[in-house]
C-alpha cells in the first residue's frame, strides 16, 4: 500500500477531500510549516500523525527542507502531496521526490503560473479556467500536468465565486489523481508517464461547465 504524506500551510480543504476519498493508499502524516493551520485540526480529527516544522526556525530553505525530508523518511513515505503548501522547495528536496510529488494549482497550466490566478483570468477576460494537478519540478508550476478540472467563466463571476468553483473542482480531481497513483492506473516511468498503460500525452480533463 502506498504511503502518502500531505504538506499544508492553510485551511486544508484539499486535505479533507483526500481524507474523505478513502484512498487505497494510506495517509501516514501531515506536515505544516504553520502551527495555526486549520489543516492540522482536520488531520488530528482523522487520526493522522502531524508534524509542525516552522520554516522561520531554520536559516535557509535547504535546512528547512532537510528536516521535512527526515520526517518523510521516518514515515517511510512513497508519495508527497502538496495541498496549499506555501513554500518554495529547494532543488535537492525536489530532486529527491522527482516523480513522487504532486501539487494542485488553481489555473489551467501552463497558463497563469504563480499567484492571484482568478484575478488575472478575470482581468484577461478568459472563457475557460480551472485547476491542474501536476508533478513538482524545480521550476514553479512547470512539472508535467496530469489532470485538469475545467470550468467556464460566467459573466457574473468575481474572484470569490471563481475561487469557490475552482476549489470544488480541486476537491474532485486531486483525490482522483492520487487514487490513480495508489491503484497503479498512473505510473511515472523512465519512459514517461503512463495512464492506463498508455503514454499520457496531455492532462486528463474533467469538465464542469
Ligand atoms: C488551493 O487553491 C490550491 O490550488 C492551492 O492552494 C489552495 C489550497 O487550499 N495550491 P486548501 O488549503 O486545500 O483549502
CSV table of N, CA, C and O and ligand atoms in Angstrom, one decimal, residues 10-15 83-84 86 103-106 167 170-171, ligand 1:
chain,number,residue,atom,x,y,z
A,10,UNK,N,-2.4,25.9,5.2
A,10,UNK,CA,-3.6,26.7,5.5
A,10,UNK,C,-4.8,25.8,5.9
A,10,UNK,O,-4.7,24.9,6.7
A,11,UNK,N,-5.9,26.2,5.2
A,11,UNK,CA,-7.2,25.6,5.6
A,11,UNK,C,-7.3,24.1,5.4
A,11,UNK,O,-7.9,23.4,6.2
A,12,UNK,N,-6.7,23.6,4.4
A,12,UNK,CA,-6.6,22.1,4.2
A,12,UNK,C,-7.9,21.5,3.6
A,12,UNK,O,-8.2,20.4,3.9
A,13,UNK,N,-8.7,22.3,2.8
A,13,UNK,CA,-9.9,21.7,2.3
A,13,UNK,C,-9.5,20.6,1.3
A,13,UNK,O,-10.2,19.6,1.2
A,14,UNK,N,-8.4,20.7,0.6
A,14,UNK,CA,-7.9,19.6,-0.3
A,14,UNK,C,-7.5,18.4,0.6
A,14,UNK,O,-7.8,17.3,0.2
A,15,UNK,N,-6.9,18.7,1.7
A,15,UNK,CA,-6.5,17.6,2.6
A,15,UNK,C,-7.8,16.8,3.0
A,15,UNK,O,-7.8,15.6,3.0
A,83,UNK,N,-0.7,20.4,-0.7
A,83,UNK,CA,-2.1,20.8,-0.7
A,83,UNK,C,-2.2,22.1,0.0
A,83,UNK,O,-2.4,22.2,1.2
A,84,UNK,N,-1.9,23.2,-0.8
A,84,UNK,CA,-1.9,24.5,-0.2
A,84,UNK,C,-0.6,24.8,0.6
A,84,UNK,O,-0.7,25.4,1.6
A,86,UNK,N,2.6,26.6,1.1
A,86,UNK,CA,3.0,27.9,0.6
A,86,UNK,C,4.5,28.2,0.7
A,86,UNK,O,4.9,29.3,1.1
A,103,UNK,N,1.4,18.6,-7.0
A,103,UNK,CA,0.8,19.8,-6.5
A,103,UNK,C,-0.5,20.0,-7.2
A,103,UNK,O,-0.7,19.5,-8.3
A,104,UNK,N,-1.3,20.9,-6.6
A,104,UNK,CA,-2.5,21.3,-7.4
A,104,UNK,C,-2.4,22.8,-7.5
A,104,UNK,O,-2.1,23.5,-6.5
A,105,UNK,N,-2.7,23.3,-8.7
A,105,UNK,CA,-2.6,24.8,-8.9
A,105,UNK,C,-3.9,25.3,-9.4
A,105,UNK,O,-4.5,24.7,-10.3
A,106,UNK,N,-4.3,26.5,-9.0
A,106,UNK,CA,-5.7,27.0,-9.4
A,106,UNK,C,-5.6,27.7,-10.7
A,106,UNK,O,-6.0,28.9,-10.8
A,167,UNK,N,-12.1,25.7,-6.4
A,167,UNK,CA,-11.9,24.8,-5.2
A,167,UNK,C,-12.7,23.5,-5.3
A,167,UNK,O,-12.2,22.4,-5.0
A,170,UNK,N,-11.1,21.3,-7.6
A,170,UNK,CA,-9.9,20.7,-7.0
A,170,UNK,C,-10.2,19.5,-6.1
A,170,UNK,O,-9.5,18.5,-6.2
A,171,UNK,N,-11.3,19.6,-5.3
A,171,UNK,CA,-11.7,18.5,-4.4
A,171,UNK,C,-12.1,17.3,-5.2
A,171,UNK,O,-12.2,16.2,-4.6
B,1,LIG,C1,-5.8,25.7,-3.4
B,1,LIG,O1,-6.5,26.7,-4.1
B,1,LIG,C2,-4.7,25.2,-4.3
B,1,LIG,O2,-5.0,25.3,-5.6
B,1,LIG,C3,-3.5,26.0,-3.9
B,1,LIG,O3,-3.7,26.2,-2.5
B,1,LIG,C4,-5.1,26.2,-2.2
B,1,LIG,C5,-5.2,25.3,-1.0
B,1,LIG,O4,-6.5,25.3,-0.4
B,1,LIG,N1,-2.3,25.3,-4.2
B,1,LIG,P1,-6.8,24.4,0.8
B,1,LIG,O5,-5.8,24.7,1.9
B,1,LIG,O6,-6.7,22.9,0.3
B,1,LIG,O7,-8.2,24.7,1.2
